[in-house]
mmCIF file of C-alpha atoms and ligand atoms in Angstrom:
data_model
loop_
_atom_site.group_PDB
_atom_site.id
_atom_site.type_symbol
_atom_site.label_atom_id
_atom_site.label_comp_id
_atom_site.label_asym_id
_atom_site.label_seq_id
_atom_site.Cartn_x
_atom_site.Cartn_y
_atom_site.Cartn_z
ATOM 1 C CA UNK A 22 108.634 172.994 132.436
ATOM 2 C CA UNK A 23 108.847 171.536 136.295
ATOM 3 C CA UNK A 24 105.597 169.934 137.820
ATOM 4 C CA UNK A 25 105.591 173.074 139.938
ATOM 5 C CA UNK A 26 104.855 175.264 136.984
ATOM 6 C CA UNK A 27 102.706 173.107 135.531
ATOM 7 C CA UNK A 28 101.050 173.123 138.643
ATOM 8 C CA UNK A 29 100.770 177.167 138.978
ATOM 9 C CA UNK A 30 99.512 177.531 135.093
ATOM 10 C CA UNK A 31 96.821 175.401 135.348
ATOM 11 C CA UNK A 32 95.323 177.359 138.280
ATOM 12 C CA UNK A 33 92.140 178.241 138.495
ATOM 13 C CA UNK A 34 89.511 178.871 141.701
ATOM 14 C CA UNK A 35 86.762 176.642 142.603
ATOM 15 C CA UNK A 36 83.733 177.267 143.545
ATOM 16 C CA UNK A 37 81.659 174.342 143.892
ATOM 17 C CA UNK A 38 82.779 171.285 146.138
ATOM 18 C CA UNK A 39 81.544 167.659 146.147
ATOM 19 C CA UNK A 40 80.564 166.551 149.784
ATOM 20 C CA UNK A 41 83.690 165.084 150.527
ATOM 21 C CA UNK A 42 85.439 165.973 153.503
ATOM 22 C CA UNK A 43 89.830 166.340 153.367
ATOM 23 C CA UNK A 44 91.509 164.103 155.665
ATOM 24 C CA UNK A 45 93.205 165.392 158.636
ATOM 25 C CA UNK A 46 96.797 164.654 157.567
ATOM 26 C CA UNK A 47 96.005 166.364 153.775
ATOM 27 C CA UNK A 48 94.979 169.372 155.655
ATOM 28 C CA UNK A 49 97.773 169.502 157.984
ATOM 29 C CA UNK A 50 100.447 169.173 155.173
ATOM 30 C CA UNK A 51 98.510 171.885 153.112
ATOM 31 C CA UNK A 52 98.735 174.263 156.307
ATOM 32 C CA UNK A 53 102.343 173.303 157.107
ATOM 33 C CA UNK A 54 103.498 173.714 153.529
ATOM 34 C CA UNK A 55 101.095 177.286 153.527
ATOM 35 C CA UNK A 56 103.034 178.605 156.846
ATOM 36 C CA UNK A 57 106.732 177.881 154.908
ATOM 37 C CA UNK A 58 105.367 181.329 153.162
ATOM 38 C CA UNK A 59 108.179 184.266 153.607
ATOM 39 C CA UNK A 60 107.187 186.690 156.086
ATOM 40 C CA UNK A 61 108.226 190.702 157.241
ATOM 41 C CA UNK A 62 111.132 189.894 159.168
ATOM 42 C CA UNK A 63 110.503 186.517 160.427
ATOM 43 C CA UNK A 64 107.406 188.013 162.313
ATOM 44 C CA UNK A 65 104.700 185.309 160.590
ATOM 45 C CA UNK A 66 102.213 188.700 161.606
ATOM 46 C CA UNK A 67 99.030 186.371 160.487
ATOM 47 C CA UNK A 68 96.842 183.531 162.122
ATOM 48 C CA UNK A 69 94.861 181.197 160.450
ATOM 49 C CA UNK A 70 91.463 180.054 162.183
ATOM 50 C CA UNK A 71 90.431 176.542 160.491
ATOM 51 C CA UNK A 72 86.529 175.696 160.043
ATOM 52 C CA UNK A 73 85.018 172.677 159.831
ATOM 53 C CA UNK A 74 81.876 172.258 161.132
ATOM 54 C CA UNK A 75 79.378 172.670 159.229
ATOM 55 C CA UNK A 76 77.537 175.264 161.815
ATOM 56 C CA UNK A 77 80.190 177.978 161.682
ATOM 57 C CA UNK A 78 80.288 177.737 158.323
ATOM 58 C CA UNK A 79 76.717 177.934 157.863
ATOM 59 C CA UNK A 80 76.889 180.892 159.986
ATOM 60 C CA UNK A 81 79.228 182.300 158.270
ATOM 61 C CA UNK A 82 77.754 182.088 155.211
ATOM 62 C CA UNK A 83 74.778 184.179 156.494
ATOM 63 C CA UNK A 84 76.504 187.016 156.702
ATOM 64 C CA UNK A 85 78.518 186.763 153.429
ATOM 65 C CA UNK A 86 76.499 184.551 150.960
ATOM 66 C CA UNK A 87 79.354 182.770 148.806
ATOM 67 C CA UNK A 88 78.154 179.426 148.176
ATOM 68 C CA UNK A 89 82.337 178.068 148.229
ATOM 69 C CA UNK A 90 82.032 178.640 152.070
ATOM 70 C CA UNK A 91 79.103 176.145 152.755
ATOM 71 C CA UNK A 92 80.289 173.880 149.919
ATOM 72 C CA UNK A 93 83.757 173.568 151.466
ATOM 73 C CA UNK A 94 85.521 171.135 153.076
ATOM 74 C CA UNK A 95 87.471 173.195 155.354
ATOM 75 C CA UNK A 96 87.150 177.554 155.546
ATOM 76 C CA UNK A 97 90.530 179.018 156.519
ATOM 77 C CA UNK A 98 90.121 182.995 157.350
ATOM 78 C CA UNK A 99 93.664 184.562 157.305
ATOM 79 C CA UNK A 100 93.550 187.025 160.036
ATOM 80 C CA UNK A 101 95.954 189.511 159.973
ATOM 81 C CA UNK A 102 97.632 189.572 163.416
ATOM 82 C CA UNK A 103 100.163 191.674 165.972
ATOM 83 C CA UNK A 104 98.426 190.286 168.933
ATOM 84 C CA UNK A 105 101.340 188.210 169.179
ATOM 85 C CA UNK A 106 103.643 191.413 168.417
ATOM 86 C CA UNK A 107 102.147 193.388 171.166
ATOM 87 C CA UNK A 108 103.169 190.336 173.394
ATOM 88 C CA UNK A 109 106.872 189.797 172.161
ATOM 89 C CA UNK A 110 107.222 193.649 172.113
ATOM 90 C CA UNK A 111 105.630 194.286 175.678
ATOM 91 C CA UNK A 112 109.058 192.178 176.849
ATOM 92 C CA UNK A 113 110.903 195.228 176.443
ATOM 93 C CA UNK A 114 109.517 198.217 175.566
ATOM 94 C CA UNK A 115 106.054 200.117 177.449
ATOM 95 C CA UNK A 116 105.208 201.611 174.091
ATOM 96 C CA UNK A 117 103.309 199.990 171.424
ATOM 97 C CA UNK A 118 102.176 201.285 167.576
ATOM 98 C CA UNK A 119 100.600 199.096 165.436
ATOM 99 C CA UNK A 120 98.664 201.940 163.867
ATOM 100 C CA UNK A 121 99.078 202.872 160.337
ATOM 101 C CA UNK A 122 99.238 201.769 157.207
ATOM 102 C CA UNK A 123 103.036 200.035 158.313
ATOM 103 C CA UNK A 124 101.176 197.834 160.354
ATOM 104 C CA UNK A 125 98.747 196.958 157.594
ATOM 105 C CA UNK A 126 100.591 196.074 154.740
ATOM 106 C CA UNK A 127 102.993 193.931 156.978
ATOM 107 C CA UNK A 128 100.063 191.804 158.196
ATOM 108 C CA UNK A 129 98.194 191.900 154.847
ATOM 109 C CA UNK A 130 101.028 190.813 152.651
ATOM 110 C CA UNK A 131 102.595 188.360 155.125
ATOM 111 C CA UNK A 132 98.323 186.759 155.092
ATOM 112 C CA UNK A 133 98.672 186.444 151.467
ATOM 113 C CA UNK A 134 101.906 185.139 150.950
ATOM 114 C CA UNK A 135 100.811 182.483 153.345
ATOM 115 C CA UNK A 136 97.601 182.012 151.800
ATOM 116 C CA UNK A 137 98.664 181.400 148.376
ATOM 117 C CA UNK A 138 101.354 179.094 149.097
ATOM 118 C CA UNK A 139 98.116 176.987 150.943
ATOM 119 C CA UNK A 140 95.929 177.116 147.931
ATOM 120 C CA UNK A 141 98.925 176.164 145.797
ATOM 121 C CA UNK A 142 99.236 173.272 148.184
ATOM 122 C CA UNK A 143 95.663 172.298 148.018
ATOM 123 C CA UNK A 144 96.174 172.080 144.217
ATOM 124 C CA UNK A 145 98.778 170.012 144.382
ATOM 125 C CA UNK A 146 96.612 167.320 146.138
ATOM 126 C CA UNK A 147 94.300 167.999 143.715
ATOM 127 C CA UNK A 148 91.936 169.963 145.800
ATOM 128 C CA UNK A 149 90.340 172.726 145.035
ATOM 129 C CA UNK A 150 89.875 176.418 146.465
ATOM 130 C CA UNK A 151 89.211 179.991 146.166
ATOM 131 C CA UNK A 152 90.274 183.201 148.049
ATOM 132 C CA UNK A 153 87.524 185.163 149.550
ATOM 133 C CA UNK A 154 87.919 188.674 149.996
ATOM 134 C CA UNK A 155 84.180 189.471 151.024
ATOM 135 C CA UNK A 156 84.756 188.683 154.468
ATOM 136 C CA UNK A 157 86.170 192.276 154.644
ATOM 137 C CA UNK A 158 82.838 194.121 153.620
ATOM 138 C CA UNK A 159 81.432 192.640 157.184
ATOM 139 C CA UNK A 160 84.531 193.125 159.203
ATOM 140 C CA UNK A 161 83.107 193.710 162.340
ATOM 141 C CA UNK A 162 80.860 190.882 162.099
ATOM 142 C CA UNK A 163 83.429 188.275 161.478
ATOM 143 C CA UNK A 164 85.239 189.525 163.856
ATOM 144 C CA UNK A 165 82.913 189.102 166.175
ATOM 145 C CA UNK A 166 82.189 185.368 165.136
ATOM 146 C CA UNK A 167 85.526 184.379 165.560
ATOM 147 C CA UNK A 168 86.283 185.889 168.467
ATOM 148 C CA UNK A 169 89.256 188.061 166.942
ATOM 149 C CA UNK A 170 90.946 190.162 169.980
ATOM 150 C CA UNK A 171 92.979 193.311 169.396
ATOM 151 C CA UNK A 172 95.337 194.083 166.692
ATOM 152 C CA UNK A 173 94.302 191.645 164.544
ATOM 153 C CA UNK A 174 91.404 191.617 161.638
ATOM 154 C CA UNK A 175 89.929 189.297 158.547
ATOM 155 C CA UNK A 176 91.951 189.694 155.470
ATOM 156 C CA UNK A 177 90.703 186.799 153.515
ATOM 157 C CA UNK A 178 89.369 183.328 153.850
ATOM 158 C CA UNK A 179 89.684 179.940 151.712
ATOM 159 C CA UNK A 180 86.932 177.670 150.795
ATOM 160 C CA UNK A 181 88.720 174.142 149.904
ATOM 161 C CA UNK A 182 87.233 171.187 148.901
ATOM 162 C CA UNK A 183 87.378 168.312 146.343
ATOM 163 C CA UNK A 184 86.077 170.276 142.873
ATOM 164 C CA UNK A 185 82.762 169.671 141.936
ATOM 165 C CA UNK A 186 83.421 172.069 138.159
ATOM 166 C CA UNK A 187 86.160 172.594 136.177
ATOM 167 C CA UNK A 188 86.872 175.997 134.423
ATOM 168 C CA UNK A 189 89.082 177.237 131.349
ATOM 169 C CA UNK A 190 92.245 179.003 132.884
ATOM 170 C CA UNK A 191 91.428 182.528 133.052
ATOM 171 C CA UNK A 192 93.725 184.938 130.594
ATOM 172 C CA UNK A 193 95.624 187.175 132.278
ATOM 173 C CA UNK A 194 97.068 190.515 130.943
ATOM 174 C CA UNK A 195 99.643 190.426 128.541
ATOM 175 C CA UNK A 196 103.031 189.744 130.387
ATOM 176 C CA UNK A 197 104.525 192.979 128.630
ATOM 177 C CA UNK A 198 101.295 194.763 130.025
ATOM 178 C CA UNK A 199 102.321 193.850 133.329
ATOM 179 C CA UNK A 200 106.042 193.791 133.330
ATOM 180 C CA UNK A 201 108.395 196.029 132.489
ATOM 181 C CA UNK A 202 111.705 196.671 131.573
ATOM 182 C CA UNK A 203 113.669 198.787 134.161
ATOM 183 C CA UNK A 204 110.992 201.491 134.722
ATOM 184 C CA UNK A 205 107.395 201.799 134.773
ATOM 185 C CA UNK A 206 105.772 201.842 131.332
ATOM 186 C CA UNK A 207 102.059 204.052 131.508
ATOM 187 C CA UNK A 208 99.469 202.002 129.896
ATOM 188 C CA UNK A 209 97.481 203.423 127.153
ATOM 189 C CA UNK A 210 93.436 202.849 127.838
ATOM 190 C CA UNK A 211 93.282 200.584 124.770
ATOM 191 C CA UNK A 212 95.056 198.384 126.981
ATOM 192 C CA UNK A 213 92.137 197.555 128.889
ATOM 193 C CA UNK A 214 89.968 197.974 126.050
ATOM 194 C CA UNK A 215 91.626 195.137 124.690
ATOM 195 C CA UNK A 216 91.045 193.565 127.972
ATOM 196 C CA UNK A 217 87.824 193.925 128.512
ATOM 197 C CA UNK A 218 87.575 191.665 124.497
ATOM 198 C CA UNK A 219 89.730 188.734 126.074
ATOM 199 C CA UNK A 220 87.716 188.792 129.170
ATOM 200 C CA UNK A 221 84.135 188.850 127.045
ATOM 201 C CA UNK A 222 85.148 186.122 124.704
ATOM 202 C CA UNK A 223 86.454 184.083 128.132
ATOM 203 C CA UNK A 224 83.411 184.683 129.821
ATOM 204 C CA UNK A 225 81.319 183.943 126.946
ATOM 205 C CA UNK A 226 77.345 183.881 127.836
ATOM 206 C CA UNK A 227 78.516 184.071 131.281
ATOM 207 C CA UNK A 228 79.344 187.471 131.736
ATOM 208 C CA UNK A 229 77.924 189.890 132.881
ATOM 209 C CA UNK A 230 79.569 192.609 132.952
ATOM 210 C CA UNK A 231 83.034 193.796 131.172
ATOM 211 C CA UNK A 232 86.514 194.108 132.870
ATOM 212 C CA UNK A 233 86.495 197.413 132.980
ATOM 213 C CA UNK A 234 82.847 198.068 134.570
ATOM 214 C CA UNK A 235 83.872 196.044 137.781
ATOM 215 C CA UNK A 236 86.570 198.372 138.048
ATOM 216 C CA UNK A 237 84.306 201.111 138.187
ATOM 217 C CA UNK A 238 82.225 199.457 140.390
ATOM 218 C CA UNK A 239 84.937 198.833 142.802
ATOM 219 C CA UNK A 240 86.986 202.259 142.445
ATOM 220 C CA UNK A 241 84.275 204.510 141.281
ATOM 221 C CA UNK A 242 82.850 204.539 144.981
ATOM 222 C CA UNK A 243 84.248 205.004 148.193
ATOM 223 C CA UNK A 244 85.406 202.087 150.514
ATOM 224 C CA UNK A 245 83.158 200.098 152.479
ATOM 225 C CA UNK A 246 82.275 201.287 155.870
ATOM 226 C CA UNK A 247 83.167 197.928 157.761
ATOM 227 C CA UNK A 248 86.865 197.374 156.771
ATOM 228 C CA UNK A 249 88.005 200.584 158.416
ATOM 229 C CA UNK A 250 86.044 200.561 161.545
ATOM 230 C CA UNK A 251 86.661 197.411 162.539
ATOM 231 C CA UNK A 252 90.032 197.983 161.793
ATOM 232 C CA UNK A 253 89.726 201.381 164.113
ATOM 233 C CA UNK A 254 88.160 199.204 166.755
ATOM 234 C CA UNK A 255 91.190 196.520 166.657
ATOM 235 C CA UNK A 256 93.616 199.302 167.364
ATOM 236 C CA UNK A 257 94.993 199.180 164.156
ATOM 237 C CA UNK A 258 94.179 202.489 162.759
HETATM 238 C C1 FMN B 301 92.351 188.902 147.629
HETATM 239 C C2 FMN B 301 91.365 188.120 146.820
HETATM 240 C C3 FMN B 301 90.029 188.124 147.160
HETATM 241 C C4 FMN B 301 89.096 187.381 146.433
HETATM 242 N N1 FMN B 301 87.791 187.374 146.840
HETATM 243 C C5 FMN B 301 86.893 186.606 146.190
HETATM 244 C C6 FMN B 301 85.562 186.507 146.677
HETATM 245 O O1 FMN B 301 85.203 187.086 147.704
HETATM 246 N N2 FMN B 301 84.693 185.723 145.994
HETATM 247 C C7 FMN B 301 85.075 185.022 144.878
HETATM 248 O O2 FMN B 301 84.226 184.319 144.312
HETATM 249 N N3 FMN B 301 86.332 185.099 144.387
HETATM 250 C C8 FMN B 301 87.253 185.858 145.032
HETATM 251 N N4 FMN B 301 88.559 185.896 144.599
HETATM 252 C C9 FMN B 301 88.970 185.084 143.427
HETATM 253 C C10 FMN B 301 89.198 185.945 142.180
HETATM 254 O O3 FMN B 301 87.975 186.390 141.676
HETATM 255 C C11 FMN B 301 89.965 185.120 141.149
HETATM 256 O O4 FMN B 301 91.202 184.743 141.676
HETATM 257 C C12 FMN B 301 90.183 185.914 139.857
HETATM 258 O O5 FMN B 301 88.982 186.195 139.221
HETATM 259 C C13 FMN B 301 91.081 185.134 138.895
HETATM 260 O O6 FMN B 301 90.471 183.900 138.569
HETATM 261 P P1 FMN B 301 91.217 182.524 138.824
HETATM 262 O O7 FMN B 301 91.649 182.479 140.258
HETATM 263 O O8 FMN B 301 90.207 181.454 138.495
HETATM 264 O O9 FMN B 301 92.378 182.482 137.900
HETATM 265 C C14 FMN B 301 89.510 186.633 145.310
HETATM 266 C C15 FMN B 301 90.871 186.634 144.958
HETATM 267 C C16 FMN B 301 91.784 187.351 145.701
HETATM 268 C C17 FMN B 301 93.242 187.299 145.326
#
């Protein structure tokens, strides 16, 4: 076993931070080592806005009430972004089409690539972070508060910070649940039945509700509003 996978097993996010700020050069290294990410063609179709003071964050945090963003250190929102590609394509051609769901995944995978590589970073400087997805649900919003120009649009932030709690690793799926041999292999429901039992006895007093409820919650509804017309407004749909 390297120190790298070491590293990647013990994984877990965090949610509370002590009052400790990250010094410049830790953050810089975290953020160069996040950007070494693979990306669609080279493109690097993402931006990352860095926050820091306490205000912003604050405000932030008003408009999606995760305690990790006030508690952090530093906030990094991942922006999806072909700002840049409208510029570098506008050198040669008068046509430009970002729209679909092309455009999307390139800037949403290329985001999370580089935002995993950053938390994995953090971690191994023993800090401390979690993704937050959430900043989606008030697209427009966050847009608006950072100032995000066309063709570009929140995928996810990071709170980081030095941890103030430590969890059990979370159990994931069974590998053979998850990966198969040479062609997909359906799932039968007790699958997640057996799921929801490794997620209970995990959780413990703590939970709330199963596995397998949150995915109803999150599937057995349509999409939020905000994602899509923000994303409609940013010329990207
Ligand atoms: C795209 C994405 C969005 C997430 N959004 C949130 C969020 O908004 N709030 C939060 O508390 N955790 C969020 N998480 C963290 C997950 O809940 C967490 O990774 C998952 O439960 C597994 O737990 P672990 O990271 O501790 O292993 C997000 C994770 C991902 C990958």
């Amino acid at each position: 076993m390297t120190e790298t996978i070491k590293l990647m097993k013990a994984h877990t996010s965090v949610r509370r931070f002590k009052e400790q700020e990250i010094p410049q050069a830790d953050l810089e290294e975290i953020l160069t080592a996040g950007q070494m990410a693979s990306s669609w063609k080279n493109f690097q179709s993402y931006s990352v806005i860095r926050v820091r003071s306490q205000e912003k964050k604050d405000a932030l945090y008003e408009l999606v009430p995760q305690e990790a963003i006030r508690q952090s250190a530093a906030f990094l929102l991942f922006v999806g972004d072909l700002n840049r590609a409208e510029k570098g394509a506008s050198l040669h051609t008068d046509t430009f089409q970002p729209q679909g769901v092309e455009g999307l995944l390139i800037t949403s995978v290329d985001a999370a690539l580089a935002g995993q590589n950053t938390l994995l970073a953090a971690e191994s400087l023993g800090y401390g972070g979690v993704i937050i997805g959430l900043v989606r649900y008030k697209s427009e919003e966050v847009a608006a508060l950072f100032n995000l120009p066309d063709y570009t649009y929140p995928v996810f932030g990071i709170a980081i910070g030095v941890p103030d709690q430590q969890h059990d690793v979370k159990p994931r799926l069974p590998l053979s649940q998850v990966v198969f041999e040479e062609e997909y292999q359906e799932q039968p429901v007790e699958t997640v039945l057996d799921y929801d039992k490794v997620q209970a006895d995990y959780a413990g007093a703590r939970a709330t509700t199963s596995w397998s409820q949150r995915l109803a919650e999150q599937f057995g509804q349509a999409e939020p509003r905000s994602t899509r017309k923000n994303l409609e407004q940013k010329k990207l749909l």
